[in-house]
Every structure is written in C-alpha cells, then in structure tokens.
PDB file of C-alpha atoms and ligand atoms in Angstrom:
ATOM      1  CA  UNK A   1       0.000   0.000   0.000  1.00  0.00           C
ATOM      2  CA  UNK A   2       1.118   3.544  -0.503  1.00  0.00           C
ATOM      3  CA  UNK A   3      -0.011   7.050   0.290  1.00  0.00           C
ATOM      4  CA  UNK A   4      -1.455   9.046  -2.572  1.00  0.00           C
ATOM      5  CA  UNK A   5      -1.116  12.827  -2.831  1.00  0.00           C
ATOM      6  CA  UNK A   6      -4.402  14.589  -2.069  1.00  0.00           C
ATOM      7  CA  UNK A   7      -5.780  17.007  -4.667  1.00  0.00           C
ATOM      8  CA  UNK A   8      -6.363  20.436  -3.113  1.00  0.00           C
ATOM      9  CA  UNK A   9      -9.285  22.722  -4.061  1.00  0.00           C
ATOM     10  CA  UNK A  10      -9.559  24.559  -6.424  1.00  0.00           C
ATOM     11  CA  UNK A  11      -8.811  21.884  -9.022  1.00  0.00           C
ATOM     12  CA  UNK A  12     -10.855  20.910 -12.097  1.00  0.00           C
ATOM     13  CA  UNK A  13     -10.696  17.221 -11.050  1.00  0.00           C
ATOM     14  CA  UNK A  14     -12.809  18.041  -7.995  1.00  0.00           C
ATOM     15  CA  UNK A  15     -15.592  19.459 -10.204  1.00  0.00           C
ATOM     16  CA  UNK A  16     -16.100  16.420 -12.449  1.00  0.00           C
ATOM     17  CA  UNK A  17     -18.839  13.807 -12.460  1.00  0.00           C
ATOM     18  CA  UNK A  18     -16.950  10.528 -12.002  1.00  0.00           C
ATOM     19  CA  UNK A  19     -17.373   7.378 -14.091  1.00  0.00           C
ATOM     20  CA  UNK A  20     -19.065   4.274 -12.666  1.00  0.00           C
ATOM     21  CA  UNK A  21     -16.921   1.226 -11.951  1.00  0.00           C
ATOM     22  CA  UNK A  22     -17.586  -1.628 -14.378  1.00  0.00           C
ATOM     23  CA  UNK A  23     -15.043  -4.252 -13.243  1.00  0.00           C
ATOM     24  CA  UNK A  24     -13.257  -4.561  -9.927  1.00  0.00           C
ATOM     25  CA  UNK A  25      -9.743  -4.793 -11.325  1.00  0.00           C
ATOM     26  CA  UNK A  26      -6.664  -5.388  -9.136  1.00  0.00           C
ATOM     27  CA  UNK A  27      -5.717  -1.803  -9.884  1.00  0.00           C
ATOM     28  CA  UNK A  28      -9.008  -0.515  -8.428  1.00  0.00           C
ATOM     29  CA  UNK A  29      -8.693  -2.717  -5.326  1.00  0.00           C
ATOM     30  CA  UNK A  30      -5.152  -1.408  -4.825  1.00  0.00           C
ATOM     31  CA  UNK A  31      -6.461   2.137  -5.236  1.00  0.00           C
ATOM     32  CA  UNK A  32      -9.080   1.446  -2.513  1.00  0.00           C
ATOM     33  CA  UNK A  33      -6.344   0.183  -0.144  1.00  0.00           C
ATOM     34  CA  UNK A  34      -4.171   3.210  -0.912  1.00  0.00           C
ATOM     35  CA  UNK A  35      -7.116   5.531  -0.306  1.00  0.00           C
ATOM     36  CA  UNK A  36      -7.822   3.941   3.098  1.00  0.00           C
ATOM     37  CA  UNK A  37      -4.177   4.314   4.063  1.00  0.00           C
ATOM     38  CA  UNK A  38      -4.141   7.928   2.836  1.00  0.00           C
ATOM     39  CA  UNK A  39      -7.359   8.685   4.762  1.00  0.00           C
ATOM     40  CA  UNK A  40      -6.104   7.194   8.056  1.00  0.00           C
ATOM     41  CA  UNK A  41      -2.759   8.941   7.618  1.00  0.00           C
ATOM     42  CA  UNK A  42      -4.299  12.391   6.992  1.00  0.00           C
ATOM     43  CA  UNK A  43      -6.213  11.722   9.349  1.00  0.00           C
ATOM     44  CA  UNK A  44      -9.737  11.860   7.972  1.00  0.00           C
ATOM     45  CA  UNK A  45     -13.041   9.993   8.168  1.00  0.00           C
ATOM     46  CA  UNK A  46     -13.669   9.726   4.432  1.00  0.00           C
ATOM     47  CA  UNK A  47     -12.003  10.069   1.041  1.00  0.00           C
ATOM     48  CA  UNK A  48     -13.299   9.953  -2.534  1.00  0.00           C
ATOM     49  CA  UNK A  49     -11.300   8.816  -5.581  1.00  0.00           C
ATOM     50  CA  UNK A  50     -11.297  12.256  -7.306  1.00  0.00           C
ATOM     51  CA  UNK A  51      -9.466  13.559  -4.213  1.00  0.00           C
ATOM     52  CA  UNK A  52      -6.505  11.426  -5.276  1.00  0.00           C
ATOM     53  CA  UNK A  53      -7.008  12.416  -8.917  1.00  0.00           C
ATOM     54  CA  UNK A  54      -8.920   9.322 -10.097  1.00  0.00           C
ATOM     55  CA  UNK A  55     -12.307  10.135 -11.664  1.00  0.00           C
ATOM     56  CA  UNK A  56     -14.000   6.881 -10.664  1.00  0.00           C
ATOM     57  CA  UNK A  57     -17.005   6.224  -8.417  1.00  0.00           C
ATOM     58  CA  UNK A  58     -15.146   4.909  -5.377  1.00  0.00           C
ATOM     59  CA  UNK A  59     -15.188   6.155  -1.795  1.00  0.00           C
ATOM     60  CA  UNK A  60     -13.652   4.970   1.462  1.00  0.00           C
ATOM     61  CA  UNK A  61     -14.776   5.896   4.964  1.00  0.00           C
ATOM     62  CA  UNK A  62     -14.395   5.099   8.635  1.00  0.00           C
ATOM     63  CA  UNK A  63     -16.586   7.270  10.845  1.00  0.00           C
ATOM     64  CA  UNK A  64     -15.842   5.357  14.064  1.00  0.00           C
ATOM     65  CA  UNK A  65     -14.754   8.207  16.337  1.00  0.00           C
ATOM     66  CA  UNK A  66     -14.058   6.300  19.553  1.00  0.00           C
ATOM     67  CA  UNK A  67     -10.315   5.464  19.523  1.00  0.00           C
ATOM     68  CA  UNK A  68     -11.045   2.399  21.709  1.00  0.00           C
ATOM     69  CA  UNK A  69     -13.640   1.023  19.310  1.00  0.00           C
ATOM     70  CA  UNK A  70     -12.853  -1.397  16.500  1.00  0.00           C
ATOM     71  CA  UNK A  71     -12.037   0.535  13.296  1.00  0.00           C
ATOM     72  CA  UNK A  72     -14.453   0.023  10.415  1.00  0.00           C
ATOM     73  CA  UNK A  73     -12.580   0.559   7.133  1.00  0.00           C
ATOM     74  CA  UNK A  74     -15.324   0.799   4.512  1.00  0.00           C
ATOM     75  CA  UNK A  75     -14.909   0.650   0.729  1.00  0.00           C
ATOM     76  CA  UNK A  76     -17.811   1.475  -1.590  1.00  0.00           C
ATOM     77  CA  UNK A  77     -17.830   1.237  -5.370  1.00  0.00           C
ATOM     78  CA  UNK A  78     -20.673   3.028  -7.204  1.00  0.00           C
ATOM     79  CA  UNK A  79     -22.323   4.215  -3.954  1.00  0.00           C
ATOM     80  CA  UNK A  80     -25.800   5.757  -4.295  1.00  0.00           C
ATOM     81  CA  UNK A  81     -28.134   7.305  -1.742  1.00  0.00           C
ATOM     82  CA  UNK A  82     -31.375   5.418  -2.407  1.00  0.00           C
ATOM     83  CA  UNK A  83     -33.381   6.965   0.420  1.00  0.00           C
ATOM     84  CA  UNK A  84     -32.938  10.007   2.645  1.00  0.00           C
ATOM     85  CA  UNK A  85     -34.836  11.042   5.779  1.00  0.00           C
ATOM     86  CA  UNK A  86     -36.842  14.272   5.974  1.00  0.00           C
ATOM     87  CA  UNK A  87     -35.222  14.813   9.339  1.00  0.00           C
ATOM     88  CA  UNK A  88     -31.961  16.734   9.027  1.00  0.00           C
ATOM     89  CA  UNK A  89     -28.741  16.993  10.966  1.00  0.00           C
ATOM     90  CA  UNK A  90     -26.155  19.765  11.150  1.00  0.00           C
ATOM     91  CA  UNK A  91     -22.482  18.824  11.295  1.00  0.00           C
ATOM     92  CA  UNK A  92     -19.379  20.939  11.188  1.00  0.00           C
ATOM     93  CA  UNK A  93     -17.788  19.483   8.072  1.00  0.00           C
ATOM     94  CA  UNK A  94     -14.276  19.620   6.752  1.00  0.00           C
ATOM     95  CA  UNK A  95     -12.585  18.118   3.714  1.00  0.00           C
ATOM     96  CA  UNK A  96      -9.056  16.822   3.108  1.00  0.00           C
ATOM     97  CA  UNK A  97      -9.104  18.794  -0.168  1.00  0.00           C
ATOM     98  CA  UNK A  98      -9.865  22.049   1.703  1.00  0.00           C
ATOM     99  CA  UNK A  99      -7.381  21.793   4.594  1.00  0.00           C
ATOM    100  CA  UNK A 100      -8.035  23.307   8.014  1.00  0.00           C
ATOM    101  CA  UNK A 101     -11.385  24.872   7.142  1.00  0.00           C
ATOM    102  CA  UNK A 102     -14.726  23.872   8.594  1.00  0.00           C
ATOM    103  CA  UNK A 103     -18.349  24.934   8.238  1.00  0.00           C
ATOM    104  CA  UNK A 104     -21.761  23.733   9.309  1.00  0.00           C
ATOM    105  CA  UNK A 105     -23.726  21.857   6.667  1.00  0.00           C
ATOM    106  CA  UNK A 106     -27.316  20.615   6.929  1.00  0.00           C
ATOM    107  CA  UNK A 107     -28.055  17.211   5.402  1.00  0.00           C
ATOM    108  CA  UNK A 108     -30.602  14.405   5.797  1.00  0.00           C
ATOM    109  CA  UNK A 109     -29.986  12.757   9.185  1.00  0.00           C
ATOM    110  CA  UNK A 110     -30.415   9.187   7.912  1.00  0.00           C
ATOM    111  CA  UNK A 111     -29.725   7.679   4.523  1.00  0.00           C
ATOM    112  CA  UNK A 112     -29.972   4.291   2.887  1.00  0.00           C
ATOM    113  CA  UNK A 113     -26.967   3.675   0.632  1.00  0.00           C
ATOM    114  CA  UNK A 114     -26.522   0.999  -2.045  1.00  0.00           C
ATOM    115  CA  UNK A 115     -23.036   0.078  -3.260  1.00  0.00           C
ATOM    116  CA  UNK A 116     -20.760  -2.673  -4.549  1.00  0.00           C
ATOM    117  CA  UNK A 117     -18.355  -4.043  -1.939  1.00  0.00           C
ATOM    118  CA  UNK A 118     -14.728  -5.007  -2.540  1.00  0.00           C
ATOM    119  CA  UNK A 119     -15.742  -8.616  -3.259  1.00  0.00           C
ATOM    120  CA  UNK A 120     -18.037  -7.347  -6.040  1.00  0.00           C
ATOM    121  CA  UNK A 121     -21.267  -7.989  -4.115  1.00  0.00           C
ATOM    122  CA  UNK A 122     -24.158  -5.506  -4.048  1.00  0.00           C
ATOM    123  CA  UNK A 123     -24.864  -4.144  -0.562  1.00  0.00           C
ATOM    124  CA  UNK A 124     -27.484  -1.869   0.922  1.00  0.00           C
ATOM    125  CA  UNK A 125     -27.618  -0.445   4.458  1.00  0.00           C
ATOM    126  CA  UNK A 126     -28.982   2.403   6.568  1.00  0.00           C
ATOM    127  CA  UNK A 127     -26.652   4.978   8.084  1.00  0.00           C
ATOM    128  CA  UNK A 128     -27.215   7.630  10.739  1.00  0.00           C
ATOM    129  CA  UNK A 129     -25.144  10.149  12.686  1.00  0.00           C
ATOM    130  CA  UNK A 130     -21.630  10.903  11.469  1.00  0.00           C
ATOM    131  CA  UNK A 131     -21.714   7.934   9.063  1.00  0.00           C
ATOM    132  CA  UNK A 132     -24.700   9.447   7.215  1.00  0.00           C
ATOM    133  CA  UNK A 133     -22.959  12.800   6.893  1.00  0.00           C
ATOM    134  CA  UNK A 134     -19.616  11.362   5.788  1.00  0.00           C
ATOM    135  CA  UNK A 135     -21.147   9.100   3.145  1.00  0.00           C
ATOM    136  CA  UNK A 136     -23.241  11.939   1.694  1.00  0.00           C
ATOM    137  CA  UNK A 137     -20.172  14.205   1.673  1.00  0.00           C
ATOM    138  CA  UNK A 138     -18.075  11.567  -0.131  1.00  0.00           C
ATOM    139  CA  UNK A 139     -20.808  10.654  -2.631  1.00  0.00           C
ATOM    140  CA  UNK A 140     -21.113  14.392  -3.429  1.00  0.00           C
ATOM    141  CA  UNK A 141     -17.418  14.323  -4.421  1.00  0.00           C
ATOM    142  CA  UNK A 142     -18.258  11.742  -7.108  1.00  0.00           C
ATOM    143  CA  UNK A 143     -20.649  14.300  -8.592  1.00  0.00           C
ATOM    144  CA  UNK A 144     -18.157  17.159  -8.510  1.00  0.00           C
ATOM    145  CA  UNK A 145     -19.749  18.714  -5.450  1.00  0.00           C
ATOM    146  CA  UNK A 146     -17.901  20.023  -2.386  1.00  0.00           C
ATOM    147  CA  UNK A 147     -19.305  20.836   1.056  1.00  0.00           C
ATOM    148  CA  UNK A 148     -18.566  24.521   0.457  1.00  0.00           C
ATOM    149  CA  UNK A 149     -21.107  24.419  -2.383  1.00  0.00           C
ATOM    150  CA  UNK A 150     -23.793  24.359   0.348  1.00  0.00           C
ATOM    151  CA  UNK A 151     -22.547  27.665   1.780  1.00  0.00           C
ATOM    152  CA  UNK A 152     -23.201  31.258   0.752  1.00  0.00           C
ATOM    153  CA  UNK A 153     -21.221  32.470  -2.300  1.00  0.00           C
ATOM    154  CA  UNK A 154     -19.274  34.851  -0.082  1.00  0.00           C
ATOM    155  CA  UNK A 155     -18.252  32.161   2.389  1.00  0.00           C
ATOM    156  CA  UNK A 156     -17.402  29.783  -0.442  1.00  0.00           C
ATOM    157  CA  UNK A 157     -15.206  32.387  -2.118  1.00  0.00           C
ATOM    158  CA  UNK A 158     -13.401  33.116   1.135  1.00  0.00           C
ATOM    159  CA  UNK A 159     -12.675  29.447   1.763  1.00  0.00           C
ATOM    160  CA  UNK A 160     -11.581  28.941  -1.835  1.00  0.00           C
ATOM    161  CA  UNK A 161      -9.091  31.802  -1.547  1.00  0.00           C
ATOM    162  CA  UNK A 162      -7.671  30.368   1.664  1.00  0.00           C
ATOM    163  CA  UNK A 163      -7.341  26.953   0.078  1.00  0.00           C
ATOM    164  CA  UNK A 164      -5.633  28.475  -2.964  1.00  0.00           C
ATOM    165  CA  UNK A 165      -3.160  30.201  -0.671  1.00  0.00           C
ATOM    166  CA  UNK A 166      -2.506  26.901   1.155  1.00  0.00           C
ATOM    167  CA  UNK A 167      -1.851  25.226  -2.191  1.00  0.00           C
ATOM    168  CA  UNK A 168       0.589  27.930  -3.319  1.00  0.00           C
ATOM    169  CA  UNK A 169       2.494  27.745  -0.048  1.00  0.00           C
ATOM    170  CA  UNK A 170       2.640  23.955  -0.186  1.00  0.00           C
ATOM    171  CA  UNK A 171       3.967  24.117  -3.760  1.00  0.00           C
ATOM    172  CA  UNK A 172       6.737  26.451  -2.661  1.00  0.00           C
ATOM    173  CA  UNK A 173       7.668  24.392   0.408  1.00  0.00           C
TER     174      UNK A 173
HETATM  175 NI1   NI B   1     -14.296  16.004   1.148  1.00  0.00          NI
END
C-alpha cells in the first residue's frame, strides 16, 4: 500500500462527475487500499477517488470516532443514496481537499446507501449520525460537489481563496 497525494481545491478534477466502476480490477482494489491508508494517515473519516485524482465512483470511509472502538474501514464502489430522511442533521464538516477549514452543513440525518463491496457484491444499508454525513459528503465528491457548495457564495469564495493560498504555499515548500 502507498499514500497518494491529495488534490487540493480549487482543481478541475474536484468538479467532475466521475465514471461508474464496471469491473473490480486489481488496480481498483489497490487504489481502494491506498485511499484507506491515505485517509487514516491524513487523518480523515472519508475520502473519494477524485481527491486522489482518479475520476472513478469509489469512496472509502471510517466514521468510528471512539479510539477504543474497533475501526471500520469501509470501501464502496458506485455508492448511491437510495433513500434520505426528511429529518436533518447539522455537522461541522471539513474536507481533506480544503485543509483546516470547517463549516456547518445541513443534510438528511439518515440515509440508505446501495453500493458494490470489494468482493463485487451488491450491498445496501442504513446509516445515521456521522456515518450518514460522511457518506453523503463523499458521494457528493463523485458528482463534482464540495461541502462549500452548500454555503453562501461569499463564504465559499473566502474558503476557496484560503485553500488556494494553502496550495501555493505547499507548492513552494
Ligand atoms: Ni471532502
């Protein structure tokens, strides 16, 4: 496994609608492992393939917050929200592609997600709490949508400028 460099906003690759996965090739399974390693290393609770520059419908997540609890590395190919609750939840969200910036986002509190697991089997399950938020955030990435797209244009512009500055400084370092 190896760490993959994370694409920082603004970047055209973060605005693209990603392609569905047709076959679970060894290359894709390796990418999923690399993404999990990159996510844990960051550290983060979720990562989508476009964030490592691959425009494919693949996300990884582990929203287990308790450090004493068993980790739950989760890999989802072609994930789709098939049902969302009317009830909403507000979380302070961040994104590994927009470092060190956070904002409150309102989303459905519970979602049912369908996906293909790493063995190629279709799965479907209900998610609540942080899991629901993380999965919706990551699935948005596959449609070229960032959490800052839910904010006011002014706030979005401010966060984009900060991220751009971060990127310039990182490039110089
Ligand atoms: Ni993100």
